[in-house]
mmCIF file of C-alpha atoms in Angstrom:
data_model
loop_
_atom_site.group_PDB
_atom_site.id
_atom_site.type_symbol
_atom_site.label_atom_id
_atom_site.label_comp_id
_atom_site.label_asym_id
_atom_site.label_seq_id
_atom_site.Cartn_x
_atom_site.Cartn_y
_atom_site.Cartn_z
ATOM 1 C CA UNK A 1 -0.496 -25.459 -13.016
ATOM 2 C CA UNK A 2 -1.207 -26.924 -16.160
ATOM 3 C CA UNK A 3 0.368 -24.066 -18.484
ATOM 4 C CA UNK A 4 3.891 -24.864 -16.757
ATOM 5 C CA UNK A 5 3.641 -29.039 -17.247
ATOM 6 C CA UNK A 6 2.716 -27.578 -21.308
ATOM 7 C CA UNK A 7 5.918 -25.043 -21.227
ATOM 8 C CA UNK A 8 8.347 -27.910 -20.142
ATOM 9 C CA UNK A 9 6.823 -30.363 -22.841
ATOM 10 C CA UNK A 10 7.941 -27.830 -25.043
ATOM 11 C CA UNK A 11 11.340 -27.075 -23.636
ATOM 12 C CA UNK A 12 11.760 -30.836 -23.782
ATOM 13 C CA UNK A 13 10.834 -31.367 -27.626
ATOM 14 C CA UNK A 14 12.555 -28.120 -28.665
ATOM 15 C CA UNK A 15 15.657 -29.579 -26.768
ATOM 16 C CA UNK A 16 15.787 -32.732 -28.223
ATOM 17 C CA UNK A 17 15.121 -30.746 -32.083
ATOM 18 C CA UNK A 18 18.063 -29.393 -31.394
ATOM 19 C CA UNK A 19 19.978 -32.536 -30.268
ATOM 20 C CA UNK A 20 18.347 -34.299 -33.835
ATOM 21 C CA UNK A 21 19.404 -31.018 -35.859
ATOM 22 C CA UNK A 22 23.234 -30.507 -33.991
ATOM 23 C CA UNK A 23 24.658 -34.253 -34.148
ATOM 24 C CA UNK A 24 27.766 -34.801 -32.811
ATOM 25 C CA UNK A 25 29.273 -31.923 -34.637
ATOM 26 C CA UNK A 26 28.501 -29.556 -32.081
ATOM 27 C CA UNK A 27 29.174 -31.966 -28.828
ATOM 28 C CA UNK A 28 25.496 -30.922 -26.886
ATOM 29 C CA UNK A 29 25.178 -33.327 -24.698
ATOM 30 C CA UNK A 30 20.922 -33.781 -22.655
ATOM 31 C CA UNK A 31 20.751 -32.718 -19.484
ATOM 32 C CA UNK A 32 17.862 -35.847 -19.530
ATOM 33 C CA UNK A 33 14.666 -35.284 -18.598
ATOM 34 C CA UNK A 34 13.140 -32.183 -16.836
ATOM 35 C CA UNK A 35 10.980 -32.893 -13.679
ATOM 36 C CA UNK A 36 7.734 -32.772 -13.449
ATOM 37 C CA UNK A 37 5.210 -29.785 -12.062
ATOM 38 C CA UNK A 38 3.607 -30.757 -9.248
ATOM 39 C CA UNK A 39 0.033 -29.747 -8.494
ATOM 40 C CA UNK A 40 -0.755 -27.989 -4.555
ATOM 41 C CA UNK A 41 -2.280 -31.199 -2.608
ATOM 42 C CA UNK A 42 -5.683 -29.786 -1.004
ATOM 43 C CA UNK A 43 -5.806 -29.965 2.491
ATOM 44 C CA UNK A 44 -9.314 -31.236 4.260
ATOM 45 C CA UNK A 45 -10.989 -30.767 0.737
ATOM 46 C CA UNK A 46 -14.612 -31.579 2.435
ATOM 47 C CA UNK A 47 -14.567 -28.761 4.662
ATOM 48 C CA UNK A 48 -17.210 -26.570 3.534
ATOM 49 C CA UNK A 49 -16.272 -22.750 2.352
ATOM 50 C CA UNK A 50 -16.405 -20.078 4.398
ATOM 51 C CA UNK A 51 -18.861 -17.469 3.020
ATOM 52 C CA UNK A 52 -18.316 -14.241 4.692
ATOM 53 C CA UNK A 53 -14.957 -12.699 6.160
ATOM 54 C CA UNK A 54 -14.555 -12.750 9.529
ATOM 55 C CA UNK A 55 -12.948 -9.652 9.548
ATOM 56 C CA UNK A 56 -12.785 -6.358 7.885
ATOM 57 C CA UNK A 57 -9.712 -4.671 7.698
ATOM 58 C CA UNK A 58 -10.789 -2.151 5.384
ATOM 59 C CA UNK A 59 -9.478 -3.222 2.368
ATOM 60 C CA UNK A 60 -10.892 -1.151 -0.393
ATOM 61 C CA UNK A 61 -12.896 1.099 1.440
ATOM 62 C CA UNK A 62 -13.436 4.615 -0.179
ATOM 63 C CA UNK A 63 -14.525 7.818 0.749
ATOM 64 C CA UNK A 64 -15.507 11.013 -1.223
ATOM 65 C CA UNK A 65 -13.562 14.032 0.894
ATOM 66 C CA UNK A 66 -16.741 17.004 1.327
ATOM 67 C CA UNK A 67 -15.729 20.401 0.131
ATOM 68 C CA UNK A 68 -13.131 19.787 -1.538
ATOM 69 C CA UNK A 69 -12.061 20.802 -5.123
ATOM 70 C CA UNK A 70 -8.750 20.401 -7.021
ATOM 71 C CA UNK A 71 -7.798 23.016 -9.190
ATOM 72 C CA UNK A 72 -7.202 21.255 -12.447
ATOM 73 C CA UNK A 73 -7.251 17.721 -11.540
ATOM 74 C CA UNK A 74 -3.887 18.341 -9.887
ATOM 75 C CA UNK A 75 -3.132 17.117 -6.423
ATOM 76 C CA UNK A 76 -0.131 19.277 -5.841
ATOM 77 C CA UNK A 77 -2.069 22.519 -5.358
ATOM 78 C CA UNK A 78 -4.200 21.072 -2.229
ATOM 79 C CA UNK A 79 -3.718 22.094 0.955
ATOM 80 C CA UNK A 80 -3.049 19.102 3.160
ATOM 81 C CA UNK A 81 -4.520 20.267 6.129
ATOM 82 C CA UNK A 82 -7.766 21.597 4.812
ATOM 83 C CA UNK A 83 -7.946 18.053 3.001
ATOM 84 C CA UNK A 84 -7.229 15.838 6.306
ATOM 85 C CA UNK A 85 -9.510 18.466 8.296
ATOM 86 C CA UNK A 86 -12.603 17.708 5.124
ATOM 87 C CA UNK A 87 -11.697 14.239 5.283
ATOM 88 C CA UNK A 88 -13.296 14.350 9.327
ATOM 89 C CA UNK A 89 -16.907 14.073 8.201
ATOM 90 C CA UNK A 90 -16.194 12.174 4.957
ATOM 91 C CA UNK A 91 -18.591 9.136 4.440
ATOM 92 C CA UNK A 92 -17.278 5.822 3.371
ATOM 93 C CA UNK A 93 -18.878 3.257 0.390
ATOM 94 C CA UNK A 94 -18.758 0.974 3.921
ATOM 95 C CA UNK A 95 -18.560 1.264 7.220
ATOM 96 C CA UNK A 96 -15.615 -0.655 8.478
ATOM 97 C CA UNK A 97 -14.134 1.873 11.374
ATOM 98 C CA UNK A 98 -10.826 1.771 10.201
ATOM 99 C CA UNK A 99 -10.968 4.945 8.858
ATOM 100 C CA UNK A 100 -11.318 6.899 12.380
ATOM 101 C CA UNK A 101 -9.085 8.757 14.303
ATOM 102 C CA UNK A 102 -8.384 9.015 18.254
ATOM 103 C CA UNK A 103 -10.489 11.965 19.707
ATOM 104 C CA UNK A 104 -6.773 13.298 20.597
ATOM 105 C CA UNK A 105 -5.950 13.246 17.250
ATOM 106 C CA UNK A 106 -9.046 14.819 15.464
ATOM 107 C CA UNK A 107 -8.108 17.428 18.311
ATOM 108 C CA UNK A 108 -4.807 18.117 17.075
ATOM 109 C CA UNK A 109 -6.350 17.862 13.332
ATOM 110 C CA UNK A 110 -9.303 20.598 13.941
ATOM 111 C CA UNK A 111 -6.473 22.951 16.056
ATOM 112 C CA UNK A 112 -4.116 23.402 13.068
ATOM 113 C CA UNK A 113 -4.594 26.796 12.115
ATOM 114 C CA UNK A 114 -4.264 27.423 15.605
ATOM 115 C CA UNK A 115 -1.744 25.169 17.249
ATOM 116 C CA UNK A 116 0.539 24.189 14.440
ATOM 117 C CA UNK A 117 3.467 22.706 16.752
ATOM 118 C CA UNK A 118 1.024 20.261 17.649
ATOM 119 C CA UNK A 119 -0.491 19.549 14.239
ATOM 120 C CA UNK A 120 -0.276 15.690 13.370
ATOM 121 C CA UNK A 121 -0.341 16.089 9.373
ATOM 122 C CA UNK A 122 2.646 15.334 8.587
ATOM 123 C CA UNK A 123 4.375 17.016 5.023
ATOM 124 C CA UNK A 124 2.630 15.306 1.962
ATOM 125 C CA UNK A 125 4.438 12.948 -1.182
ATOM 126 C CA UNK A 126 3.244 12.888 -4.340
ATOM 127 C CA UNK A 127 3.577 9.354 -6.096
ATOM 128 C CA UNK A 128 1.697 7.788 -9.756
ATOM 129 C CA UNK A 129 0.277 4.845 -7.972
ATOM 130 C CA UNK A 130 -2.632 4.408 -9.779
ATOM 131 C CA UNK A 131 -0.749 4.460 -12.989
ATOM 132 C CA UNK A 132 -2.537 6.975 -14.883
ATOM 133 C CA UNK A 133 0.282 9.370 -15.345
ATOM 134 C CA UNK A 134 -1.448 11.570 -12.366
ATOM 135 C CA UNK A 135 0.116 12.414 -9.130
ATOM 136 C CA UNK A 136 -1.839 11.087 -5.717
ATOM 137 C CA UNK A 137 -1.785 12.529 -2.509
ATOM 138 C CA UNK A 138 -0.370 10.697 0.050
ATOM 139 C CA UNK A 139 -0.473 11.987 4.015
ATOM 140 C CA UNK A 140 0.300 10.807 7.090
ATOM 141 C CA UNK A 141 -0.791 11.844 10.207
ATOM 142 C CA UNK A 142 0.888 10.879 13.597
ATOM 143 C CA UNK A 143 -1.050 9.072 16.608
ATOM 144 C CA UNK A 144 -0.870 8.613 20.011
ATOM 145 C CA UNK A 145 2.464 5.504 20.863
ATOM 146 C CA UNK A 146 3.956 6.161 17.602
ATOM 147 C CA UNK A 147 0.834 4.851 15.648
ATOM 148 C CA UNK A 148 0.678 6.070 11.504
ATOM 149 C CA UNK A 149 -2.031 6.866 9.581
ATOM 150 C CA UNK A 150 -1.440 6.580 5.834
ATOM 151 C CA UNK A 151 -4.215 8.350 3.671
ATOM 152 C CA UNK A 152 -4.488 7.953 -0.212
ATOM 153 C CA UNK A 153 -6.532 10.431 -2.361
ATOM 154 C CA UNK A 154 -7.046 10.863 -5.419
ATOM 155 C CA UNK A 155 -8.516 13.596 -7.824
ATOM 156 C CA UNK A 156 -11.435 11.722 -9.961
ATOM 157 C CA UNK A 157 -14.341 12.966 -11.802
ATOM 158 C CA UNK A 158 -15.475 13.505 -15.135
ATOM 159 C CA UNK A 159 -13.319 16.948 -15.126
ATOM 160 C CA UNK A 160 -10.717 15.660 -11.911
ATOM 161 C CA UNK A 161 -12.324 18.152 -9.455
ATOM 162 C CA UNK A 162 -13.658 15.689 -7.043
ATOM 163 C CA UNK A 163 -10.967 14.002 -4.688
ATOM 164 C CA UNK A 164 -11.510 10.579 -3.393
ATOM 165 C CA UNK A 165 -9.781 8.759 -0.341
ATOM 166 C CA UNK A 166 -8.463 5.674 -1.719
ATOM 167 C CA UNK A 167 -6.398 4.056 0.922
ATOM 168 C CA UNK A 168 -6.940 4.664 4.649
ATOM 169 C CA UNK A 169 -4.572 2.260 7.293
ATOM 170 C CA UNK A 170 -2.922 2.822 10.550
ATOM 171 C CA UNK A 171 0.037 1.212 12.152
ATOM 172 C CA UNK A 172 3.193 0.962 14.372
ATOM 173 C CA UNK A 173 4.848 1.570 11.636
ATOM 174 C CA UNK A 174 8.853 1.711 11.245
ATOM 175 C CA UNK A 175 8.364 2.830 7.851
ATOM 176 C CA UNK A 176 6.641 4.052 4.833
ATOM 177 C CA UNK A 177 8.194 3.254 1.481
ATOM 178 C CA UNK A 178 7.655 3.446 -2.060
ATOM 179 C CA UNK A 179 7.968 0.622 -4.199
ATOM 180 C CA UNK A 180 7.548 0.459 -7.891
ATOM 181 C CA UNK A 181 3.481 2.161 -7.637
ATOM 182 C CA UNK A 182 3.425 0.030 -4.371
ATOM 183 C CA UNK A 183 3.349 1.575 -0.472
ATOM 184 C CA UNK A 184 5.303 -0.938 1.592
ATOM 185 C CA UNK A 185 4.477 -0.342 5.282
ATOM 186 C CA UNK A 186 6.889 -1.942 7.676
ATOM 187 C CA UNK A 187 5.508 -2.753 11.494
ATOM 188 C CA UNK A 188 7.866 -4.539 14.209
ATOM 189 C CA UNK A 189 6.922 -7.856 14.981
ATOM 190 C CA UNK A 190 6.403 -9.296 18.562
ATOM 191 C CA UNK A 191 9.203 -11.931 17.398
ATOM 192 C CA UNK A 192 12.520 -10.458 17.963
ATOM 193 C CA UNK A 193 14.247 -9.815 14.709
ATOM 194 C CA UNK A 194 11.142 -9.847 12.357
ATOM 195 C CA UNK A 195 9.286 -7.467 10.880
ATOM 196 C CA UNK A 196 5.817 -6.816 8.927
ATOM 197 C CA UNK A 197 5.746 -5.583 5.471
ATOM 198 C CA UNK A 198 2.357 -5.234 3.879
ATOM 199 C CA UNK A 199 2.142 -3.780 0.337
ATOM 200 C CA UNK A 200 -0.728 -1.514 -0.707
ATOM 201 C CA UNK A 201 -1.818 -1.528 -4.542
ATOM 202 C CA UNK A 202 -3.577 -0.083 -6.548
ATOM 203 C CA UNK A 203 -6.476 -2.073 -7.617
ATOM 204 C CA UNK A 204 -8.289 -0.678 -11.093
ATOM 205 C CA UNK A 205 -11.651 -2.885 -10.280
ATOM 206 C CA UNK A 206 -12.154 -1.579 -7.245
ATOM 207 C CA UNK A 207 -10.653 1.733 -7.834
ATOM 208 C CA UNK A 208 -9.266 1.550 -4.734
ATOM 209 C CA UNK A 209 -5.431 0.239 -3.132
ATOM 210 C CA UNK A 210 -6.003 -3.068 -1.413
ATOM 211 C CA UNK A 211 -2.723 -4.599 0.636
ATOM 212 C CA UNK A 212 -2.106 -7.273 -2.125
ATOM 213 C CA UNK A 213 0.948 -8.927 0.074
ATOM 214 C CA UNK A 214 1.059 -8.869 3.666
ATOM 215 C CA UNK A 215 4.384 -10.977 4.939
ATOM 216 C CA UNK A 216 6.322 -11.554 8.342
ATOM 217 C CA UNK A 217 10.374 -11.296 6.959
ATOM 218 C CA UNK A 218 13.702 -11.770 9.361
ATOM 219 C CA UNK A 219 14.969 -8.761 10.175
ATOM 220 C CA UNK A 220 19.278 -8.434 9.033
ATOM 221 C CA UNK A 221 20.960 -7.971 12.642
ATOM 222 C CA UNK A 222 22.476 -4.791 11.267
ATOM 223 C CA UNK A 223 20.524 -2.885 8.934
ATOM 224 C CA UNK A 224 22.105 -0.381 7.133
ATOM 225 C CA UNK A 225 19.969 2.655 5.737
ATOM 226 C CA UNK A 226 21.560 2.502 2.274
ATOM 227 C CA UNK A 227 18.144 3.952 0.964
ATOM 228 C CA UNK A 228 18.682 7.446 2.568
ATOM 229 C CA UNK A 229 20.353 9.134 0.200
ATOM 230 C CA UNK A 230 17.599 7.959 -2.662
ATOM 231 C CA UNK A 231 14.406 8.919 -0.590
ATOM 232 C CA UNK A 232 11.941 11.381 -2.187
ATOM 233 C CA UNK A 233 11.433 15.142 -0.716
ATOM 234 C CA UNK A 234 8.372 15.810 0.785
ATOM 235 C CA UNK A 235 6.776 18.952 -0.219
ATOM 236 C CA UNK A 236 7.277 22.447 2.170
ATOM 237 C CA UNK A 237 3.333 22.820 1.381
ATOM 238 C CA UNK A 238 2.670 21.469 4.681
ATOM 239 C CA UNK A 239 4.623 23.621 6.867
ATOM 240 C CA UNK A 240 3.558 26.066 4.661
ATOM 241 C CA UNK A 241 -0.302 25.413 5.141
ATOM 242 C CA UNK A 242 -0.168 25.179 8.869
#
């Protein structure tokens, strides 16, 4: 906190300069003195730290997709069946579990060349969100009681070829938006009239999008879609692919 108590120092003595330099001539009058910053009082501060997580929830987790190459670094020419089907036996840097699918689901995954009413993939978007000037892939794929899995990839490489999954969640999702480069996913909340709204980012250390803001926000009692007309098209490769 120390940078803000030096900023309103300065405020304070270029205020006055211009009090000194003004007179009465131009009829400023001080506003006296600005308060000060406050320092965050430390709760229990001999409480020793903890030193491992007590939970994973996956947060930059990674996982190079088998098989798979993009034609010239560029995202839009994958299929996104063939990458959700390659991304089955894809191994992650670490093994946190939140990367798997219900059995159902892989099912549904492996069956859609097959049975493509019943494929789960759902069509693709295309969003910069690591800031590069590149397209990622972003796919979701529906669950069993209106669960969402959001996948991530993107093409890497010294020549782009490779693709790497660079986000992997799953929720009860109301929504998936795009904010800025951010994902916001919104989840009801067990308290009536709240909602979840984590934001996924991209992270350039560990090349990966890590949910950088995770909040519990009161829910308007009428909430009016005013969005709809300014949400992006999926693709048609999709339906296309399957």
């Amino acid at each position: 906190m120390r940078p803000l108590a030096v900023r309103t120092v300065a405020a304070a003595v270029a205020g006055l300069a211009l009090l000194s330099g003004c007179g009465s001539a131009g009829g400023l009058e001080s506003a006296g003195e600005a308060p000060s910053a406050v320092e965050p009082a430390r709760l229990w501060p001999g409480l020793p730290p903890a030193s491992a997580a007590p939970y994973d929830y996956g947060e930059g987790e990674t996982a190079k997709i088998p098989g798979i190459t993009v034609p010239g670094g560029d995202v839009h020419r994958l299929d996104p069946v063939a990458v959700t089907q390659a991304g089955l036996k894809a191994k992650t840097n670490r093994d946190s579990g939140l990367d798997e699918l219900p059995d159902a689901t892989v099912r549904q995954i492996r069956a859609c060349r097959t049975a493509p009413d019943a494929c789960p993939v759902l069509a693709p978007y295309y969003f910069d969100l690591t800031g590069d000037g590149r397209d990622e892939l972003v796919l979701g794929i529906r669950m069993p009681e209106r669960q969402l899995a959001v996948h991530a990839y993107r093409a890497d490489g010294a020549d782009r070829s490779g693709l790497t999954r660079i986000m992997s969640t799953s929720d009860a999702v109301i929504s998936v938006e795009l904010a800025g480069k951010d994902l916001i996913l919104r989840a009801p909340s067990v308290i009536s009239g709240y909602e979840y709204r984590t934001a996924w980012s991209w992270d350039e250390r560990q090349q990966a999008m890590l949910a950088t803001r995770d909040e519990i926000l009161r829910v308007p009692e009428r909430r009016e879609d005013t969005d709809r007309g300014r949400t992006p098209s999926p693709s048609d490769s999709a339906s296309a692919a399957r």
